[in-house]
PDB file of C-alpha atoms in Angstrom:
ATOM      1  CA  MET V   1       6.790  -3.190  17.156  1.00  0.00           C
ATOM      2  CA  THR V   2       6.874  -5.766  19.910  1.00  0.00           C
ATOM      3  CA  ALA V   3       9.839  -7.985  20.663  1.00  0.00           C
ATOM      4  CA  ALA V   4       7.898 -10.973  19.335  1.00  0.00           C
ATOM      5  CA  SER V   5       6.873  -9.398  16.007  1.00  0.00           C
ATOM      6  CA  LYS V   6       8.316 -11.047  12.921  1.00  0.00           C
ATOM      7  CA  PRO V   7       9.832  -9.385   9.852  1.00  0.00           C
ATOM      8  CA  ILE V   8       7.147  -9.099   7.178  1.00  0.00           C
ATOM      9  CA  ILE V   9       9.305  -7.311   4.570  1.00  0.00           C
ATOM     10  CA  THR V  10      13.022  -7.999   4.210  1.00  0.00           C
ATOM     11  CA  MET V  11      15.009  -6.496   1.359  1.00  0.00           C
ATOM     12  CA  GLN V  12      18.686  -7.305   0.942  1.00  0.00           C
ATOM     13  CA  ASN V  13      20.842  -5.340  -1.534  1.00  0.00           C
ATOM     14  CA  ILE V  14      17.956  -4.636  -3.907  1.00  0.00           C
ATOM     15  CA  THR V  15      19.056  -3.141  -7.221  1.00  0.00           C
ATOM     16  CA  LYS V  16      16.786  -2.052 -10.066  1.00  0.00           C
ATOM     17  CA  ILE V  17      18.258  -0.730 -13.306  1.00  0.00           C
ATOM     18  CA  TYR V  18      16.346   1.005 -16.094  1.00  0.00           C
ATOM     19  CA  ASN V  19      17.663   1.784 -19.551  1.00  0.00           C
ATOM     20  CA  ILE V  20      16.503   5.270 -20.473  1.00  0.00           C
ATOM     21  CA  GLY V  21      17.634   6.715 -23.801  1.00  0.00           C
ATOM     22  CA  GLY V  22      20.552   4.320 -23.938  1.00  0.00           C
ATOM     23  CA  GLU V  23      21.681   5.373 -20.471  1.00  0.00           C
ATOM     24  CA  GLU V  24      21.706   3.057 -17.441  1.00  0.00           C
ATOM     25  CA  VAL V  25      19.783   4.463 -14.496  1.00  0.00           C
ATOM     26  CA  ARG V  26      20.031   2.767 -11.110  1.00  0.00           C
ATOM     27  CA  ALA V  27      16.618   3.489  -9.594  1.00  0.00           C
ATOM     28  CA  LEU V  28      17.605   1.330  -6.607  1.00  0.00           C
ATOM     29  CA  ASP V  29      21.246   0.713  -5.807  1.00  0.00           C
ATOM     30  CA  GLY V  30      21.807  -1.974  -3.190  1.00  0.00           C
ATOM     31  CA  ALA V  31      18.908  -0.886  -0.939  1.00  0.00           C
ATOM     32  CA  SER V  32      18.257  -2.946   2.213  1.00  0.00           C
ATOM     33  CA  LEU V  33      15.481  -2.631   4.799  1.00  0.00           C
ATOM     34  CA  THR V  34      13.394  -4.643   7.234  1.00  0.00           C
ATOM     35  CA  ILE V  35       9.799  -3.938   8.262  1.00  0.00           C
ATOM     36  CA  HIS V  36       8.162  -5.907  11.064  1.00  0.00           C
ATOM     37  CA  GLU V  37       4.584  -7.099  11.428  1.00  0.00           C
ATOM     38  CA  GLY V  38       2.397  -4.423  13.032  1.00  0.00           C
ATOM     39  CA  GLU V  39       4.744  -1.509  12.277  1.00  0.00           C
ATOM     40  CA  PHE V  40       3.701   1.815  10.780  1.00  0.00           C
ATOM     41  CA  VAL V  41       6.593   2.803   8.502  1.00  0.00           C
ATOM     42  CA  SER V  42       7.061   5.744   6.153  1.00  0.00           C
ATOM     43  CA  ILE V  43       9.461   5.653   3.217  1.00  0.00           C
ATOM     44  CA  ILE V  44      10.475   9.213   2.435  1.00  0.00           C
ATOM     45  CA  GLY V  45      12.552  10.701  -0.323  1.00  0.00           C
ATOM     46  CA  PRO V  46      12.516  13.489  -2.914  1.00  0.00           C
ATOM     47  CA  SER V  47      11.279  13.008  -6.478  1.00  0.00           C
ATOM     48  CA  GLY V  48      13.606  10.641  -8.335  1.00  0.00           C
ATOM     49  CA  SER V  49      15.011   9.145  -5.119  1.00  0.00           C
ATOM     50  CA  GLY V  50      13.813   5.614  -5.922  1.00  0.00           C
ATOM     51  CA  LYS V  51      10.871   5.481  -3.524  1.00  0.00           C
ATOM     52  CA  SER V  52       8.330   4.750  -6.282  1.00  0.00           C
ATOM     53  CA  THR V  53      10.502   1.884  -7.536  1.00  0.00           C
ATOM     54  CA  MET V  54      10.783   0.671  -3.950  1.00  0.00           C
ATOM     55  CA  MET V  55       6.985   0.802  -3.639  1.00  0.00           C
ATOM     56  CA  ASN V  56       6.529  -1.150  -6.890  1.00  0.00           C
ATOM     57  CA  ILE V  57       8.881  -3.887  -5.698  1.00  0.00           C
ATOM     58  CA  ILE V  58       7.306  -4.058  -2.209  1.00  0.00           C
ATOM     59  CA  GLY V  59       3.901  -4.277  -3.920  1.00  0.00           C
ATOM     60  CA  CYS V  60       5.075  -7.015  -6.334  1.00  0.00           C
ATOM     61  CA  LEU V  61       4.258  -4.712  -9.259  1.00  0.00           C
ATOM     62  CA  ASP V  62       7.892  -5.026 -10.346  1.00  0.00           C
ATOM     63  CA  VAL V  63      10.820  -7.305  -9.536  1.00  0.00           C
ATOM     64  CA  ALA V  64      14.403  -6.456  -8.641  1.00  0.00           C
ATOM     65  CA  ASP V  65      17.330  -7.097 -10.987  1.00  0.00           C
ATOM     66  CA  GLU V  66      19.576  -8.033  -8.068  1.00  0.00           C
ATOM     67  CA  GLY V  67      19.134  -8.796  -4.373  1.00  0.00           C
ATOM     68  CA  GLU V  68      16.486 -10.677  -2.430  1.00  0.00           C
ATOM     69  CA  TYR V  69      12.984  -9.653  -1.357  1.00  0.00           C
ATOM     70  CA  MET V  70      11.236 -11.734   1.306  1.00  0.00           C
ATOM     71  CA  LEU V  71       7.518 -10.961   1.801  1.00  0.00           C
ATOM     72  CA  ASP V  72       5.847 -12.592   4.797  1.00  0.00           C
ATOM     73  CA  GLY V  73       8.541 -15.268   4.845  1.00  0.00           C
ATOM     74  CA  GLN V  74       8.443 -15.996   1.098  1.00  0.00           C
ATOM     75  CA  SER V  75      11.099 -15.061  -1.452  1.00  0.00           C
ATOM     76  CA  ILE V  76       9.192 -13.538  -4.374  1.00  0.00           C
ATOM     77  CA  GLU V  77      11.962 -13.393  -7.001  1.00  0.00           C
ATOM     78  CA  GLN V  78      11.142 -16.733  -8.614  1.00  0.00           C
ATOM     79  CA  TYR V  79       7.368 -16.311  -8.845  1.00  0.00           C
ATOM     80  CA  SER V  80       5.497 -16.250 -12.156  1.00  0.00           C
ATOM     81  CA  GLU V  81       3.319 -13.279 -13.139  1.00  0.00           C
ATOM     82  CA  GLU V  82       0.232 -15.270 -12.160  1.00  0.00           C
ATOM     83  CA  GLU V  83       1.658 -16.041  -8.706  1.00  0.00           C
ATOM     84  CA  LEU V  84       2.669 -12.393  -8.207  1.00  0.00           C
ATOM     85  CA  ALA V  85      -0.877 -11.326  -9.105  1.00  0.00           C
ATOM     86  CA  ARG V  86      -2.212 -13.722  -6.472  1.00  0.00           C
ATOM     87  CA  ILE V  87       0.179 -12.296  -3.858  1.00  0.00           C
ATOM     88  CA  ARG V  88      -0.859  -8.739  -4.753  1.00  0.00           C
ATOM     89  CA  ASN V  89      -4.512  -9.622  -4.349  1.00  0.00           C
ATOM     90  CA  LYS V  90      -4.129 -11.561  -1.122  1.00  0.00           C
ATOM     91  CA  LYS V  91      -1.225 -10.090   0.864  1.00  0.00           C
ATOM     92  CA  ILE V  92      -1.138  -6.403  -0.094  1.00  0.00           C
ATOM     93  CA  GLY V  93      -3.796  -3.720   0.154  1.00  0.00           C
ATOM     94  CA  PHE V  94      -2.971  -0.826  -2.183  1.00  0.00           C
ATOM     95  CA  ILE V  95      -3.971   2.785  -1.477  1.00  0.00           C
ATOM     96  CA  PHE V  96      -3.141   5.312  -4.200  1.00  0.00           C
ATOM     97  CA  GLN V  97      -2.850   9.101  -4.313  1.00  0.00           C
ATOM     98  CA  SER V  98      -5.479   9.289  -7.070  1.00  0.00           C
ATOM     99  CA  PHE V  99      -7.847   6.822  -5.290  1.00  0.00           C
ATOM    100  CA  ASN V 100      -8.174   4.613  -8.445  1.00  0.00           C
ATOM    101  CA  LEU V 101     -11.892   4.054  -7.937  1.00  0.00           C
ATOM    102  CA  LEU V 102     -14.099   2.906 -10.818  1.00  0.00           C
ATOM    103  CA  SER V 103     -16.461   5.799 -11.537  1.00  0.00           C
ATOM    104  CA  ARG V 104     -19.431   3.713 -12.688  1.00  0.00           C
ATOM    105  CA  MET V 105     -19.436   1.588  -9.543  1.00  0.00           C
ATOM    106  CA  THR V 106     -20.795   2.516  -6.123  1.00  0.00           C
ATOM    107  CA  ALA V 107     -18.495   2.712  -3.089  1.00  0.00           C
ATOM    108  CA  MET V 108     -19.729  -0.726  -2.038  1.00  0.00           C
ATOM    109  CA  GLU V 109     -19.025  -2.230  -5.483  1.00  0.00           C
ATOM    110  CA  ASN V 110     -15.528  -0.709  -5.545  1.00  0.00           C
ATOM    111  CA  VAL V 111     -14.726  -2.218  -2.142  1.00  0.00           C
ATOM    112  CA  GLU V 112     -16.151  -5.599  -3.201  1.00  0.00           C
ATOM    113  CA  LEU V 113     -14.112  -5.839  -6.418  1.00  0.00           C
ATOM    114  CA  PRO V 114     -10.905  -7.471  -5.034  1.00  0.00           C
ATOM    115  CA  LEU V 115     -13.088 -10.017  -3.224  1.00  0.00           C
ATOM    116  CA  ILE V 116     -14.702 -10.944  -6.541  1.00  0.00           C
ATOM    117  CA  TYR V 117     -11.190 -11.532  -7.929  1.00  0.00           C
ATOM    118  CA  GLN V 118     -10.614 -13.821  -4.940  1.00  0.00           C
ATOM    119  CA  ARG V 119     -13.779 -15.710  -5.985  1.00  0.00           C
ATOM    120  CA  LEU V 120     -15.354 -15.454  -2.554  1.00  0.00           C
ATOM    121  CA  PRO V 121     -19.023 -16.483  -2.270  1.00  0.00           C
ATOM    122  CA  VAL V 122     -21.519 -13.598  -2.419  1.00  0.00           C
ATOM    123  CA  GLU V 123     -22.469 -13.790   1.263  1.00  0.00           C
ATOM    124  CA  ALA V 124     -18.853 -13.659   2.420  1.00  0.00           C
ATOM    125  CA  ARG V 125     -18.122 -10.762   0.039  1.00  0.00           C
ATOM    126  CA  LYS V 126     -21.022  -8.695   1.356  1.00  0.00           C
ATOM    127  CA  LYS V 127     -19.979  -9.311   4.951  1.00  0.00           C
ATOM    128  CA  LYS V 128     -16.353  -8.267   4.343  1.00  0.00           C
ATOM    129  CA  THR V 129     -17.394  -5.261   2.246  1.00  0.00           C
ATOM    130  CA  ASN V 130     -19.755  -3.952   4.921  1.00  0.00           C
ATOM    131  CA  ALA V 131     -17.138  -4.516   7.649  1.00  0.00           C
ATOM    132  CA  ALA V 132     -14.497  -2.595   5.654  1.00  0.00           C
ATOM    133  CA  LEU V 133     -16.826   0.360   5.003  1.00  0.00           C
ATOM    134  CA  GLU V 134     -17.727   0.404   8.684  1.00  0.00           C
ATOM    135  CA  ARG V 135     -14.041   0.563   9.657  1.00  0.00           C
ATOM    136  CA  VAL V 136     -13.581   3.757   7.625  1.00  0.00           C
ATOM    137  CA  GLY V 137     -16.864   5.304   8.816  1.00  0.00           C
ATOM    138  CA  LEU V 138     -18.718   5.154   5.488  1.00  0.00           C
ATOM    139  CA  THR V 139     -21.564   2.682   6.011  1.00  0.00           C
ATOM    140  CA  ASP V 140     -24.062   5.389   5.052  1.00  0.00           C
ATOM    141  CA  ARG V 141     -22.305   6.176   1.733  1.00  0.00           C
ATOM    142  CA  GLY V 142     -22.032   2.663   0.305  1.00  0.00           C
ATOM    143  CA  HIS V 143     -24.518   3.260  -2.518  1.00  0.00           C
ATOM    144  CA  HIS V 144     -22.908   6.503  -3.684  1.00  0.00           C
ATOM    145  CA  LYS V 145     -20.643   6.665  -6.728  1.00  0.00           C
ATOM    146  CA  PRO V 146     -17.196   8.344  -6.485  1.00  0.00           C
ATOM    147  CA  THR V 147     -18.449  11.546  -8.157  1.00  0.00           C
ATOM    148  CA  GLU V 148     -20.974  11.893  -5.318  1.00  0.00           C
ATOM    149  CA  LEU V 149     -18.255  11.710  -2.665  1.00  0.00           C
ATOM    150  CA  SER V 150     -15.705  14.245  -1.420  1.00  0.00           C
ATOM    151  CA  GLY V 151     -11.981  13.616  -1.928  1.00  0.00           C
ATOM    152  CA  GLY V 152     -11.621  12.470   1.661  1.00  0.00           C
ATOM    153  CA  GLN V 153     -14.564  10.095   1.322  1.00  0.00           C
ATOM    154  CA  GLN V 154     -13.125   8.684  -1.904  1.00  0.00           C
ATOM    155  CA  GLN V 155      -9.827   7.993  -0.152  1.00  0.00           C
ATOM    156  CA  ARG V 156     -11.720   6.279   2.677  1.00  0.00           C
ATOM    157  CA  VAL V 157     -13.425   4.056   0.092  1.00  0.00           C
ATOM    158  CA  ALA V 158      -9.983   3.267  -1.356  1.00  0.00           C
ATOM    159  CA  ILE V 159      -8.737   2.365   2.143  1.00  0.00           C
ATOM    160  CA  ALA V 160     -11.829   0.188   2.716  1.00  0.00           C
ATOM    161  CA  ARG V 161     -11.131  -1.594  -0.583  1.00  0.00           C
ATOM    162  CA  ALA V 162      -7.552  -2.242   0.597  1.00  0.00           C
ATOM    163  CA  LEU V 163      -8.806  -3.528   3.973  1.00  0.00           C
ATOM    164  CA  ALA V 164     -11.501  -5.811   2.537  1.00  0.00           C
ATOM    165  CA  THR V 165      -9.108  -8.642   1.633  1.00  0.00           C
ATOM    166  CA  GLU V 166      -7.545  -8.537   5.143  1.00  0.00           C
ATOM    167  CA  PRO V 167      -4.047  -8.122   3.671  1.00  0.00           C
ATOM    168  CA  ALA V 168      -0.761  -8.618   5.507  1.00  0.00           C
ATOM    169  CA  ILE V 169       0.323  -5.080   4.514  1.00  0.00           C
ATOM    170  CA  LEU V 170      -1.389  -1.803   3.662  1.00  0.00           C
ATOM    171  CA  LEU V 171       0.798  -0.060   1.053  1.00  0.00           C
ATOM    172  CA  ALA V 172      -0.108   3.611   0.662  1.00  0.00           C
ATOM    173  CA  ASP V 173       1.398   5.804  -2.070  1.00  0.00           C
ATOM    174  CA  GLU V 174       1.149   9.525  -1.185  1.00  0.00           C
ATOM    175  CA  PRO V 175      -2.350   8.913   0.268  1.00  0.00           C
ATOM    176  CA  THR V 176      -2.819  12.562   1.288  1.00  0.00           C
ATOM    177  CA  GLY V 177      -1.235  14.046  -1.859  1.00  0.00           C
ATOM    178  CA  ASN V 178      -4.522  15.040  -3.532  1.00  0.00           C
ATOM    179  CA  LEU V 179      -6.244  16.222  -0.349  1.00  0.00           C
ATOM    180  CA  ASP V 180      -6.415  19.546   1.463  1.00  0.00           C
ATOM    181  CA  THR V 181      -4.654  19.819   4.818  1.00  0.00           C
ATOM    182  CA  LYS V 182      -7.670  19.118   7.032  1.00  0.00           C
ATOM    183  CA  THR V 183      -8.836  16.143   4.973  1.00  0.00           C
ATOM    184  CA  GLY V 184      -5.264  14.851   4.820  1.00  0.00           C
ATOM    185  CA  ASN V 185      -5.070  15.037   8.620  1.00  0.00           C
ATOM    186  CA  ASP V 186      -8.338  13.083   8.875  1.00  0.00           C
ATOM    187  CA  ILE V 187      -6.927  10.345   6.626  1.00  0.00           C
ATOM    188  CA  MET V 188      -3.714  10.204   8.688  1.00  0.00           C
ATOM    189  CA  SER V 189      -5.851   9.845  11.840  1.00  0.00           C
ATOM    190  CA  LEU V 190      -7.530   6.867  10.181  1.00  0.00           C
ATOM    191  CA  PHE V 191      -4.114   5.312   9.465  1.00  0.00           C
ATOM    192  CA  HIS V 192      -3.216   5.743  13.151  1.00  0.00           C
ATOM    193  CA  GLU V 193      -6.454   3.958  14.129  1.00  0.00           C
ATOM    194  CA  LEU V 194      -5.712   1.112  11.712  1.00  0.00           C
ATOM    195  CA  HIS V 195      -2.159   0.816  13.056  1.00  0.00           C
ATOM    196  CA  ALA V 196      -3.462   0.747  16.644  1.00  0.00           C
ATOM    197  CA  ALA V 197      -5.773  -2.101  15.565  1.00  0.00           C
ATOM    198  CA  GLY V 198      -2.734  -4.128  14.468  1.00  0.00           C
ATOM    199  CA  ASN V 199      -2.412  -3.361  10.752  1.00  0.00           C
ATOM    200  CA  THR V 200       1.051  -3.190   9.157  1.00  0.00           C
ATOM    201  CA  ILE V 201       1.269   0.053   7.176  1.00  0.00           C
ATOM    202  CA  VAL V 202       3.929   1.165   4.689  1.00  0.00           C
ATOM    203  CA  LEU V 203       3.400   4.755   3.562  1.00  0.00           C
ATOM    204  CA  ILE V 204       5.366   6.295   0.666  1.00  0.00           C
ATOM    205  CA  THR V 205       5.660  10.088   0.834  1.00  0.00           C
ATOM    206  CA  HIS V 206       7.807  13.090  -0.040  1.00  0.00           C
ATOM    207  CA  SER V 207       6.336  15.063   2.896  1.00  0.00           C
ATOM    208  CA  GLU V 208       8.398  15.316   6.081  1.00  0.00           C
ATOM    209  CA  GLU V 209       5.236  16.222   8.021  1.00  0.00           C
ATOM    210  CA  VAL V 210       3.435  13.073   6.887  1.00  0.00           C
ATOM    211  CA  ALA V 211       6.533  10.857   7.288  1.00  0.00           C
ATOM    212  CA  ASN V 212       7.093  12.056  10.846  1.00  0.00           C
ATOM    213  CA  GLN V 213       3.715  10.664  11.902  1.00  0.00           C
ATOM    214  CA  ALA V 214       4.893   7.100  11.287  1.00  0.00           C
ATOM    215  CA  GLN V 215       6.421   4.926  13.992  1.00  0.00           C
ATOM    216  CA  CYS V 216       9.569   4.470  11.889  1.00  0.00           C
ATOM    217  CA  ARG V 217      10.983   6.481   8.953  1.00  0.00           C
ATOM    218  CA  ILE V 218      13.118   5.000   6.172  1.00  0.00           C
ATOM    219  CA  ARG V 219      14.887   7.642   4.108  1.00  0.00           C
ATOM    220  CA  ILE V 220      15.901   6.912   0.512  1.00  0.00           C
ATOM    221  CA  ILE V 221      18.148   9.075  -1.672  1.00  0.00           C
ATOM    222  CA  ASP V 222      19.613   8.207  -5.084  1.00  0.00           C
ATOM    223  CA  GLY V 223      18.352   4.630  -4.829  1.00  0.00           C
ATOM    224  CA  ARG V 224      20.019   3.950  -1.485  1.00  0.00           C
ATOM    225  CA  VAL V 225      18.503   3.643   1.983  1.00  0.00           C
ATOM    226  CA  THR V 226      20.463   6.347   3.791  1.00  0.00           C
ATOM    227  CA  GLU V 227      18.986   6.109   7.266  1.00  0.00           C
ATOM    228  CA  VAL V 228      16.322   4.408   9.348  1.00  0.00           C
ATOM    229  CA  GLU V 229      14.862   6.493  12.161  1.00  0.00           C
TER     230      GLU V 229
END
């Protein structure tokens, strides 16, 4: 983070309550955090700590019951579902533990999909798709389907898909969780390269080893941000 970098995520006293079996569960309980443009941040916590809820709110997949969330200078609380969908497609690149690739599509088609949703012209889509695959070192595997790729290659395709829309934030949920140690290390090296190139990365993990590789660690326990390191 440089002195001139601006806050890209600001959460103030975020609370999210679920009703489970007639019991009130505070998944987030007055959580506050700030993430700046260009930072590589990990959010770490044990199972049930609230980190998945935090990820869903950061990713505009869910909204808080209380508090304020500012994303890239915009308060998202008042947006309609349609507007939130537009923000998800334009501002956030999602990377999931299970890759979430469409099995019948090639790597290239998977990467191109969010650009189709953005209604980009064909020529522009192809250019961005090829550039994204090149960034993750998979230009030679573009015509392969997910079943023809290793786990590490599938995750690289998922990262390329996230990069294709040139989002403000890359939001990664346990991106090494389904990978062996060596492949996981390769994926983390790729995240370091992307961060060095100026990408803002928010990585959700339960692994101390993975979290420690980030520039900044935000620890969450029982729905509260307990420390920022």
